[in-house]
mmCIF file of C-alpha atoms and ligand atoms in Angstrom:
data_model
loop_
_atom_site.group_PDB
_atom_site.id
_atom_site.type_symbol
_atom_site.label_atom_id
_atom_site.label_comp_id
_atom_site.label_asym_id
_atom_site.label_seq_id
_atom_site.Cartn_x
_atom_site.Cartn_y
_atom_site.Cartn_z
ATOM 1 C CA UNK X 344 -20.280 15.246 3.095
ATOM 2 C CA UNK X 345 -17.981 18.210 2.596
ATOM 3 C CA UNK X 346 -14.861 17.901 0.363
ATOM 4 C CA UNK X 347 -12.314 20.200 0.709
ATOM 5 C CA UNK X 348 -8.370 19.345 -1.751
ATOM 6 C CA UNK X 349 -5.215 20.086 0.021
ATOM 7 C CA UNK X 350 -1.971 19.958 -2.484
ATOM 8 C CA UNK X 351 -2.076 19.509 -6.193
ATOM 9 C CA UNK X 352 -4.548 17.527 -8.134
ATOM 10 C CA UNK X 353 -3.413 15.682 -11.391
ATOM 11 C CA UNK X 354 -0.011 14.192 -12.157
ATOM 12 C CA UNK X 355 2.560 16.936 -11.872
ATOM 13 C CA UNK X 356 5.917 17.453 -13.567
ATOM 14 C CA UNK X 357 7.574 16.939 -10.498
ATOM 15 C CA UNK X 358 6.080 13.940 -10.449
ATOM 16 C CA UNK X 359 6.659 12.822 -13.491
ATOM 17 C CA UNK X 360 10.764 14.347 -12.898
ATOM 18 C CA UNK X 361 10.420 11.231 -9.571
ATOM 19 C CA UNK X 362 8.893 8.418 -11.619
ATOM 20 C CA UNK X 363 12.326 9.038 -14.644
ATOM 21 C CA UNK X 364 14.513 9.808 -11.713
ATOM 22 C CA UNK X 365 13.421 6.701 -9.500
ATOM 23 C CA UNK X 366 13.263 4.363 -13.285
ATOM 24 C CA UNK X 367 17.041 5.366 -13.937
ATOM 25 C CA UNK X 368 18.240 4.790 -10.446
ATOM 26 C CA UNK X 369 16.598 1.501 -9.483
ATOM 27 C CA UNK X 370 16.642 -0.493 -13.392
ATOM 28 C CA UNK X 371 19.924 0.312 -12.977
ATOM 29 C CA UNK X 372 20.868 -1.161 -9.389
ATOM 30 C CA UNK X 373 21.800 -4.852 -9.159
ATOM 31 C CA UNK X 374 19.556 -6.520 -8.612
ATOM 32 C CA UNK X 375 17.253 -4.381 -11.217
ATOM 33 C CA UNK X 376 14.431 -2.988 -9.331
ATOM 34 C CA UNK X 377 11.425 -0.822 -9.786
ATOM 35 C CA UNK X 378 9.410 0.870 -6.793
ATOM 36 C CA UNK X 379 5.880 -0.910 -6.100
ATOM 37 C CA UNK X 380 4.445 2.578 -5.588
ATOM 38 C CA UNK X 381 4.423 2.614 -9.424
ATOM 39 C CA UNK X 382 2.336 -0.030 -10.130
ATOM 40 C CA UNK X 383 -0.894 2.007 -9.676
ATOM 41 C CA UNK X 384 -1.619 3.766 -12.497
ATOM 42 C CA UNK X 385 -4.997 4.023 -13.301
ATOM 43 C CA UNK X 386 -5.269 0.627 -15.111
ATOM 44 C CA UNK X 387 -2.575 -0.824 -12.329
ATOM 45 C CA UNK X 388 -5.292 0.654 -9.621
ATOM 46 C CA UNK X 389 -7.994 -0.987 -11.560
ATOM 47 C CA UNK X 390 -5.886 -4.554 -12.040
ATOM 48 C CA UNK X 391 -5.386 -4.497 -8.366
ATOM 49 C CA UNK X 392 -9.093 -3.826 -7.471
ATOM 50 C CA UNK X 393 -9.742 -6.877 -9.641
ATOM 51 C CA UNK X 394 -7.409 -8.644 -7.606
ATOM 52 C CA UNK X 395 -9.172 -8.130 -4.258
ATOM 53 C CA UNK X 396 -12.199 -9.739 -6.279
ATOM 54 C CA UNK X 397 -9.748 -13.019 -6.845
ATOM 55 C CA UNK X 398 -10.436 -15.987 -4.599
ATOM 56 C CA UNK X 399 -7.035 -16.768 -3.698
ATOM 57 C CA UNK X 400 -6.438 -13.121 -2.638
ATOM 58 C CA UNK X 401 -8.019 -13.091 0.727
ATOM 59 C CA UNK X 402 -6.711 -9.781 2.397
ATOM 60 C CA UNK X 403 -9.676 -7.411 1.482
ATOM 61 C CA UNK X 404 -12.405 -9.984 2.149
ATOM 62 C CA UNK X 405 -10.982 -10.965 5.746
ATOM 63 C CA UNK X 406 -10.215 -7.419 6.427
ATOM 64 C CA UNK X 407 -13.769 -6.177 5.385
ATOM 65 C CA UNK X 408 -15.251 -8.644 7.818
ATOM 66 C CA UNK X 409 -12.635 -8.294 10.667
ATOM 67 C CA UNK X 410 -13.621 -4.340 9.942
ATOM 68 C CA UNK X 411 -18.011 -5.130 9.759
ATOM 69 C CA UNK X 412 -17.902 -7.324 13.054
ATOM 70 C CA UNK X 413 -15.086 -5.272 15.196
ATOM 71 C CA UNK X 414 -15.624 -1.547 14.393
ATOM 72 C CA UNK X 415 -18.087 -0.947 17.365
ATOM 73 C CA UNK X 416 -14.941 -2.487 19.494
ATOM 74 C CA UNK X 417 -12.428 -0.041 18.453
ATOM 75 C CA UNK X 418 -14.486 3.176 18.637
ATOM 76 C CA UNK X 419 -15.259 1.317 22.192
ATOM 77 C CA UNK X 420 -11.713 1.811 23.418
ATOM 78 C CA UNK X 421 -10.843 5.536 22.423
ATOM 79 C CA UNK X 422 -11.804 8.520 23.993
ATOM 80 C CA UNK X 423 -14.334 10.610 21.324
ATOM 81 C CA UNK X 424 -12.272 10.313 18.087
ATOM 82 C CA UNK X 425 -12.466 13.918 16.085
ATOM 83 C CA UNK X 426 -9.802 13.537 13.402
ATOM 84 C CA UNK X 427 -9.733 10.305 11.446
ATOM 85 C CA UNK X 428 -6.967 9.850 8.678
ATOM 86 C CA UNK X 429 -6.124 7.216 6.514
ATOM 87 C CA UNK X 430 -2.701 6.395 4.403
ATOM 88 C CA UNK X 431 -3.890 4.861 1.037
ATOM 89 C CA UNK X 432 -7.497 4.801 1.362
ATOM 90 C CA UNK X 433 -8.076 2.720 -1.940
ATOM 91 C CA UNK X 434 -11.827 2.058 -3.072
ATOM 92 C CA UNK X 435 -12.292 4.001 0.539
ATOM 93 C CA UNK X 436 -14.974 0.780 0.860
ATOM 94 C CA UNK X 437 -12.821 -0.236 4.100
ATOM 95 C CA UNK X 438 -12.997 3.110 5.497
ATOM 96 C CA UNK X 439 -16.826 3.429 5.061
ATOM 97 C CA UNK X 440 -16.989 0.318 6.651
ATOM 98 C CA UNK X 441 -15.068 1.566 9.524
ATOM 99 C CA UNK X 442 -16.453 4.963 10.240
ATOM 100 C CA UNK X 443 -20.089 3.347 9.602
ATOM 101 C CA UNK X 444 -19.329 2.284 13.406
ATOM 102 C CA UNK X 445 -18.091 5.612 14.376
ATOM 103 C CA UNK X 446 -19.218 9.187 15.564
ATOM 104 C CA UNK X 447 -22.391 10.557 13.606
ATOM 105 C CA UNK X 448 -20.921 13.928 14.180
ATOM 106 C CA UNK X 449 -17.956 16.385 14.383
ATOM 107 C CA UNK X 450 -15.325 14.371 12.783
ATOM 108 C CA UNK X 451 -13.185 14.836 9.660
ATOM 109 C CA UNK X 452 -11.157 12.370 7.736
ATOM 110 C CA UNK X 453 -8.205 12.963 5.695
ATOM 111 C CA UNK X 454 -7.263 11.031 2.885
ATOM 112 C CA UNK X 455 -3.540 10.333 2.058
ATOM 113 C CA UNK X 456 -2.593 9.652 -1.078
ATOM 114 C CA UNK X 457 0.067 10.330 -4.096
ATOM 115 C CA UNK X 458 -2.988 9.064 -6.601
ATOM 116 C CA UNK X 459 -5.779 12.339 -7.681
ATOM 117 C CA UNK X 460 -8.018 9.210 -9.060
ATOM 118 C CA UNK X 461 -7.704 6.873 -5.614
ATOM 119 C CA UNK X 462 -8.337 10.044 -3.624
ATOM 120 C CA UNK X 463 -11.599 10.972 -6.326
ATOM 121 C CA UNK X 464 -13.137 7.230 -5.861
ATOM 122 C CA UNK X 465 -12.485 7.235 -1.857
ATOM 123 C CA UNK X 466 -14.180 10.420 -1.961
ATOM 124 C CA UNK X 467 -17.515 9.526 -3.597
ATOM 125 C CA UNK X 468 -17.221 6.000 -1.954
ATOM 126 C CA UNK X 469 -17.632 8.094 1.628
ATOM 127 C CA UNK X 470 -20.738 10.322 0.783
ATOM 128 C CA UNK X 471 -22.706 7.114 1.736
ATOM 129 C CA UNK X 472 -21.772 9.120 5.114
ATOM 130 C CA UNK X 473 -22.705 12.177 4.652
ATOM 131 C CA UNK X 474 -21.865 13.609 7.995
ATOM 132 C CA UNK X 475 -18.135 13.339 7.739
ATOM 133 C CA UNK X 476 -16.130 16.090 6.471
ATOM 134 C CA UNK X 477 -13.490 14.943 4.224
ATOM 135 C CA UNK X 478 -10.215 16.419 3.428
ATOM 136 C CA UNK X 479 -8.014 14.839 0.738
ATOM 137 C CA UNK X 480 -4.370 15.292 0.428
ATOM 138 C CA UNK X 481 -2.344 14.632 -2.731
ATOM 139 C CA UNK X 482 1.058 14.066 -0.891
ATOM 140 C CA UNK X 483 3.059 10.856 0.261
ATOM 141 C CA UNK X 484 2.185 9.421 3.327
ATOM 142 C CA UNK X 485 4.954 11.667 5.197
ATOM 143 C CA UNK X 486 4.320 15.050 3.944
ATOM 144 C CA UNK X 487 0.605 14.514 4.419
ATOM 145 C CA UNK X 488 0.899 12.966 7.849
ATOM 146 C CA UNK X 489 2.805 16.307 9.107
ATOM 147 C CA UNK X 490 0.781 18.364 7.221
ATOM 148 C CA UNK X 491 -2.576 17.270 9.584
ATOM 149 C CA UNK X 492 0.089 17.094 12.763
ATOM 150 C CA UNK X 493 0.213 20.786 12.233
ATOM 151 C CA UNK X 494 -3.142 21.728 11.141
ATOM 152 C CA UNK X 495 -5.811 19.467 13.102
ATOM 153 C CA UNK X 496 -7.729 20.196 15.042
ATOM 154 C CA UNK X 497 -6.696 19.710 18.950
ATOM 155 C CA UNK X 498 -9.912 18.882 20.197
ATOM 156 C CA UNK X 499 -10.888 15.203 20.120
ATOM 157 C CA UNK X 500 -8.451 12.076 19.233
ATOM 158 C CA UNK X 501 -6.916 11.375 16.628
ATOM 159 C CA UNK X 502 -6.771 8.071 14.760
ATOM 160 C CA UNK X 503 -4.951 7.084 11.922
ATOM 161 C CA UNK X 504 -5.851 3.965 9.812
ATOM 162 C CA UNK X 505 -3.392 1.495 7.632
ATOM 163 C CA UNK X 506 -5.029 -0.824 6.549
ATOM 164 C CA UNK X 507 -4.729 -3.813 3.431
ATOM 165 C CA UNK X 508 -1.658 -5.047 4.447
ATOM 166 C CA UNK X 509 -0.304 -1.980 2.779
ATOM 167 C CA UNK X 510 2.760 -1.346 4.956
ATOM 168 C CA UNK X 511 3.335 -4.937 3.935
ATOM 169 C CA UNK X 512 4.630 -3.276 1.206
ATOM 170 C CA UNK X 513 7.434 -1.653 3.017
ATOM 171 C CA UNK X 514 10.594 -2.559 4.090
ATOM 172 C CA UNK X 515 11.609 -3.289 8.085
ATOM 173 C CA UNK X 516 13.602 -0.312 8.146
ATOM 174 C CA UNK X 517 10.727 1.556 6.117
ATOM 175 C CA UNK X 518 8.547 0.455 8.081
ATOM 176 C CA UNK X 519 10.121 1.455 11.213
ATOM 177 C CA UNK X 520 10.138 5.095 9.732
ATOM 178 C CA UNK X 521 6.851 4.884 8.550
ATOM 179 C CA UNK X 522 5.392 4.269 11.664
ATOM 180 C CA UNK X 523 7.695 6.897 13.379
ATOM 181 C CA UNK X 524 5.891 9.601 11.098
ATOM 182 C CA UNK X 525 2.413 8.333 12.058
ATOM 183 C CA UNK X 526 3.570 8.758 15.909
ATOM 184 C CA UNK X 527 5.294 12.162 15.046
ATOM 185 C CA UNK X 528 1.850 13.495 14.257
ATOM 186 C CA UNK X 529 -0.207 12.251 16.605
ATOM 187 C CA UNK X 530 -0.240 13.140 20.656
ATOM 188 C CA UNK X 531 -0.901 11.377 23.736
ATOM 189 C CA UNK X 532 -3.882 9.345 23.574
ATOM 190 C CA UNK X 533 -4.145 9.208 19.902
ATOM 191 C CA UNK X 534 -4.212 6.062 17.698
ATOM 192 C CA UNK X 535 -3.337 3.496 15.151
ATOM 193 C CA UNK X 536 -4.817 0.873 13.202
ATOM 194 C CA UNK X 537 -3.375 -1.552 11.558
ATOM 195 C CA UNK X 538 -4.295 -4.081 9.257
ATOM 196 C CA UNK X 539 -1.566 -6.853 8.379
ATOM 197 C CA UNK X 540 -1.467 -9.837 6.560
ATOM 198 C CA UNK X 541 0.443 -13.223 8.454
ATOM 199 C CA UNK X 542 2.534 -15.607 7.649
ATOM 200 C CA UNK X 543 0.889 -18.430 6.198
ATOM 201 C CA UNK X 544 1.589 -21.831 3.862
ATOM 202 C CA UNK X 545 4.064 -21.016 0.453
ATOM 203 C CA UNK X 546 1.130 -22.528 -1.519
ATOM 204 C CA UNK X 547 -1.660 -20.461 -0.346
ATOM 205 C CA UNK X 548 1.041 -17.457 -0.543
ATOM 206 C CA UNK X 549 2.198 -18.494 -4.591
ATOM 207 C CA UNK X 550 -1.588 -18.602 -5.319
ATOM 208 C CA UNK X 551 -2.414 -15.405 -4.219
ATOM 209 C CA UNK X 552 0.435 -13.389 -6.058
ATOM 210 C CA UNK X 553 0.124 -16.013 -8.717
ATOM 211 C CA UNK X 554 -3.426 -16.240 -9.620
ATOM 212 C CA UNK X 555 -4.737 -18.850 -12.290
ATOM 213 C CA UNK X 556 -6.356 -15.931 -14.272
ATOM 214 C CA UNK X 557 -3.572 -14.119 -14.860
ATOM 215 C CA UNK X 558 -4.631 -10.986 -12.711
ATOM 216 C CA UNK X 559 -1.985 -10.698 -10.333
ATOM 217 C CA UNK X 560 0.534 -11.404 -13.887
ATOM 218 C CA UNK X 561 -0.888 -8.200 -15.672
ATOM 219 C CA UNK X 562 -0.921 -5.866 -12.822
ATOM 220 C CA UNK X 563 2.672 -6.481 -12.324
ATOM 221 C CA UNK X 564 3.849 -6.629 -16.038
ATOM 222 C CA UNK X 565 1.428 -2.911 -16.338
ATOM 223 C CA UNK X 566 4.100 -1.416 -15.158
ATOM 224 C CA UNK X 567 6.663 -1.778 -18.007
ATOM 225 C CA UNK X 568 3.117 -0.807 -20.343
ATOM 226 C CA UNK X 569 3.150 2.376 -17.746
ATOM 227 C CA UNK X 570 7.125 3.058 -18.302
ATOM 228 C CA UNK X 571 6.414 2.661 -22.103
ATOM 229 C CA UNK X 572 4.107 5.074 -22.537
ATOM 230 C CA UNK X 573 5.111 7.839 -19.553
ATOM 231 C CA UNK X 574 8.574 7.595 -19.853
ATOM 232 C CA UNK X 575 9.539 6.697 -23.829
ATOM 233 C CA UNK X 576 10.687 3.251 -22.818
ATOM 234 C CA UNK X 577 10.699 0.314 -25.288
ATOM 235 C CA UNK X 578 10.043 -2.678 -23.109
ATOM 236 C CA UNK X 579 8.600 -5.844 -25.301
ATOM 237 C CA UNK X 580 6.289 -6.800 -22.388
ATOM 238 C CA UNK X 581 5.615 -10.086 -23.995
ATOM 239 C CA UNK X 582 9.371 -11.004 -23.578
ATOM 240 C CA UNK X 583 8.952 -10.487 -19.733
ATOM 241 C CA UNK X 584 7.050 -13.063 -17.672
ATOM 242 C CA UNK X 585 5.305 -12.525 -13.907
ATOM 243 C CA UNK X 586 7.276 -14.712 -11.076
ATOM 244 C CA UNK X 587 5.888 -15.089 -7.652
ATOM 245 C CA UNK X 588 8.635 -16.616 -4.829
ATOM 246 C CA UNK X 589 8.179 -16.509 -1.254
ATOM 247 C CA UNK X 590 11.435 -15.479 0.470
ATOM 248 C CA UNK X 591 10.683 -17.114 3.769
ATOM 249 C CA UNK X 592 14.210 -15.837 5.823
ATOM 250 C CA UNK X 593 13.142 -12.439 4.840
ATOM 251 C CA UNK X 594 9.146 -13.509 5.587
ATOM 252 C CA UNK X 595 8.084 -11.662 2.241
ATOM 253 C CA UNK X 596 6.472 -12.591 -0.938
ATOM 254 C CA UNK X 597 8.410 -10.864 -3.698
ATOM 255 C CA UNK X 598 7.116 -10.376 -7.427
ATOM 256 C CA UNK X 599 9.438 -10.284 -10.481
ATOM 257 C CA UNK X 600 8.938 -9.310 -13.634
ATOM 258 C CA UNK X 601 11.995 -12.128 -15.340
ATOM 259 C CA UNK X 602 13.481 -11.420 -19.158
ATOM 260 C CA UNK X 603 12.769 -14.407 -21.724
ATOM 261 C CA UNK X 604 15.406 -13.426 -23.823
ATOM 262 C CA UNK X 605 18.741 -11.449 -24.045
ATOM 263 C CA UNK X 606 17.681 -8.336 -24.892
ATOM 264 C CA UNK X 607 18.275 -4.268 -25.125
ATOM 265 C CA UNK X 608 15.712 -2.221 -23.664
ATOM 266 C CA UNK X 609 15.990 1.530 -23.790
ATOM 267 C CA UNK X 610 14.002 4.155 -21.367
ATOM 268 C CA UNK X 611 14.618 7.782 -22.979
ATOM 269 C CA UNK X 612 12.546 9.718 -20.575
ATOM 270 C CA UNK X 613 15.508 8.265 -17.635
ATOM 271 C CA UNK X 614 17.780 8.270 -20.547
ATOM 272 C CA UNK X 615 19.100 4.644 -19.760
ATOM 273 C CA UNK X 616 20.125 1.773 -22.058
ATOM 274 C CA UNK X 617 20.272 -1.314 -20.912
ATOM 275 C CA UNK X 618 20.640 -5.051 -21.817
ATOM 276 C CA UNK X 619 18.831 -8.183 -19.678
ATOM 277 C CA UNK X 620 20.800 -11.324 -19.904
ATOM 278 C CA UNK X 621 17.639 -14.229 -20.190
ATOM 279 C CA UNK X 622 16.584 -15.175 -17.059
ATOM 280 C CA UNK X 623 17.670 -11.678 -15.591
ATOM 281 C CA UNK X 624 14.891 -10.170 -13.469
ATOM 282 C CA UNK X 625 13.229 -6.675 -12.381
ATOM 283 C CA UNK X 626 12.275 -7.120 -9.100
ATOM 284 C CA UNK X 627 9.029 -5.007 -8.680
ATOM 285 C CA UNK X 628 7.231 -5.653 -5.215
ATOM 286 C CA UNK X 629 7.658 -7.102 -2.037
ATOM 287 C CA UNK X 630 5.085 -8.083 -0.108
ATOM 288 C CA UNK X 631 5.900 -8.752 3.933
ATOM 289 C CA UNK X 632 3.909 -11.424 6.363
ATOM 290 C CA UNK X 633 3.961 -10.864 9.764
ATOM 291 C CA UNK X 634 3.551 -13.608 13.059
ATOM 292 C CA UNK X 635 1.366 -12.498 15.618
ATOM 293 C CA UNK X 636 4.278 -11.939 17.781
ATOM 294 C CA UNK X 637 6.130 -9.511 15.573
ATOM 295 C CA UNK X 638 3.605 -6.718 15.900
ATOM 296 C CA UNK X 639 3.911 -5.536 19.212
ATOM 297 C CA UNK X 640 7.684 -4.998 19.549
ATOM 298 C CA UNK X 641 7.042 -3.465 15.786
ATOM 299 C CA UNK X 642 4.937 -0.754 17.637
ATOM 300 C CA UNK X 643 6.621 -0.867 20.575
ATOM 301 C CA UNK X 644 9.562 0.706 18.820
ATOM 302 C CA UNK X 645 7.507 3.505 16.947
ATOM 303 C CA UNK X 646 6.442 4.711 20.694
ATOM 304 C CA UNK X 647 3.077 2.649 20.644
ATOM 305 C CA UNK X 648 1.502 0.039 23.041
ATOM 306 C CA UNK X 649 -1.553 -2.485 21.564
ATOM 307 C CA UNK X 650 -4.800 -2.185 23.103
ATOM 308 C CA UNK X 651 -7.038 -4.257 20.587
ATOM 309 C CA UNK X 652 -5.730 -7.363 18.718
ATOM 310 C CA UNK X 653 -8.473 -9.037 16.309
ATOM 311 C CA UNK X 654 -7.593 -11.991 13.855
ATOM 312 C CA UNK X 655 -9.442 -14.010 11.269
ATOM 313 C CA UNK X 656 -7.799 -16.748 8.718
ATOM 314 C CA UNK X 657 -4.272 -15.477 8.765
ATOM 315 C CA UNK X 658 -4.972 -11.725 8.874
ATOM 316 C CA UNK X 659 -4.936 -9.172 11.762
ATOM 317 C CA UNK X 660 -6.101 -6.052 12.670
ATOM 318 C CA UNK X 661 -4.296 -3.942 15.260
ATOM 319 C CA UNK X 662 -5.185 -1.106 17.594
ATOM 320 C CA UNK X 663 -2.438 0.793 19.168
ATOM 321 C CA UNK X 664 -2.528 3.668 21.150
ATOM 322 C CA UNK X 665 0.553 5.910 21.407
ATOM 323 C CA UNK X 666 2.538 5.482 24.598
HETATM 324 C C1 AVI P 1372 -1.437 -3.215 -1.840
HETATM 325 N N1 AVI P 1372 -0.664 -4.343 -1.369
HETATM 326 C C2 AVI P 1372 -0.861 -4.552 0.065
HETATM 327 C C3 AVI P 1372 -0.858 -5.577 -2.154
HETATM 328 C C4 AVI P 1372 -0.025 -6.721 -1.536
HETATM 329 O O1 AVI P 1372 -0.628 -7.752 -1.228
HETATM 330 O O2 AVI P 1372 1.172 -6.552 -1.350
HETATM 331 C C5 AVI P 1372 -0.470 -5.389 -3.614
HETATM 332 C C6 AVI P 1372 -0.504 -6.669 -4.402
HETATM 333 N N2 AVI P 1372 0.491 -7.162 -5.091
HETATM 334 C C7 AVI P 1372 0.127 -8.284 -5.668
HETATM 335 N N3 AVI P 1372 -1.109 -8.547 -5.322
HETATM 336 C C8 AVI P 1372 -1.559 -7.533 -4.555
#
């Protein structure tokens, strides 16, 4: 495998200058908010790793064996795929698992992420196939999507990969210009998949963003540890509890991070002072499920039409091809 970094590596001060800016703008909207992006520090990245290891967290498991037994089908239905890119590649396990399936030659994946260590562990996780060359870009999923529109190379296909329910953790109209970017890049013949997580019982829902170990509680209440220590913040984490609540007119699990107490929390790095009523929550994530039906027109509006639809215990995996 070659390795070749596009973009900075290491937290900069610009993004440190985001995180303060983003902390004072959304603590302070009402309702209190903080971006999920945050969450994934490098303990947050390792809490949420631990999750996928959770029984009652099912989306990696079903979407590493949706990947194992359909990968030979998707490379099936695209012309010889030269550019592969992925949007959050994680562990990078699903996209070994993927491109295990795929070309033994001539093809190079990019890596999109705004994490140096997720983009380090995908990395390594990918020299189990050495023939790929592997690009990594330390950029948000926008600037490194036009980025490779305007440097890959034209030969080939293109196919971009989304996968862990991850643009579950966008909003519609997010997600609508989410997927617009991926089509921006790409040309005619070029494609997407997509991995999403569907609607399914409020029990089995609670219990995977609730988990009986705690898990799913610390990875969410890390990120008041994270504003504490990068930001000067005085959070007393033990005063704020983890809530799970499925919003079902909105279809979305959302999690909440919910003040036991009246109390005055200061952020100096944002320079914000503020004061939770009890009960008052930060509302830190929220997590969409689809129905089968909604994916298509979802596509359909970002300029692409399905071509592959594959489904196992309330998740899916999509293949679209750009219209
Ligand atoms: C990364 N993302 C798709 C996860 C999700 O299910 O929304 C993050 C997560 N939050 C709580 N548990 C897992």
């Amino acid at each position: 495998m070659s390795m070749r970094h596009s973009g900075a590596s290491g937290p900069s001060e610009a993004s440190r200058t985001a995180f303060a800016d983003d902390v004072a703008y959304y603590l302070t909207q009402n309702p209190r908010q903080l971006p999920s992006r945050y969450l994934y520090d490098e303990l947050g990245s390792s809490l949420f790793d631990a999750i996928c290891r959770l029984p009652w967290y099912r989306i990696a498991r079903i979407e590493h064996s949706l990947l194992s037994r359909h990968a030979g089908a998707v490379f099936s239905r695209l012309q010889p795929v030269a550019t592969v890119v992925e949007l959050g590649p994680g562990s990078g396990e699903k996209l070994v698992t993927l491109m295990a399936a795929g070309p033994d030659r001539g093809v190079t994946v990019h890596l999109v992420d705004v994490s140096p260590a997720a983009l380090d562990t995908a990395a390594s996780a990918l020299a189990a196939l050495p023939w790929l060359t592997v690009v990594a870009h330390h950029a948000t999923y926008e600037a490194g999507l036009s980025a490779i529109g305007r440097s890959r190379d034209a030969t080939g296909q293109a196919l971009v990969v989304f996968l862990g329910s991850n643009i579950g953790n966008f909003d519609p109209p997010g997600t609508d210009a989410l997927l617009r970017s991926v089509r921006a890049a790409l040309g005619r013949g070029d494609a997407l998949l997509l991995g999403t997580d569907l609607v399914k019982p409020e029990s089995e829902l609670l219990l995977a963003y609730d988990d009986p170990l705690g898990v799913t509680a610390a990875f969410n209440r890390n990120l008041l540890v994270r504003v504490n220590r990068e930001l000067d913040g005085d959070f007393d984490v033990n005063q704020f509890s983890h809530r799970a609540v499925w919003n079902a007119p909105a279809s979305r699990v959302e999690m909440h991070l919910v003040s036991q107490t009246r109390q005055r929390v200061q952020v100096r790095g944002s320079r914000i002072d503020i004061t939770f009523d009890a009960g008052e929550s930060v509302w830190t994530e929220s997590s969409y499920k689809y129905r089968l039906d909604d994916l298509a027109p979802m596509l359909d509006r970002a300029g692409f039409r399905v071509t592959g639809l594959w489904q196992e215990s309330g998740f899916a995996l999509t293949l679209a091809e750009t219209r």
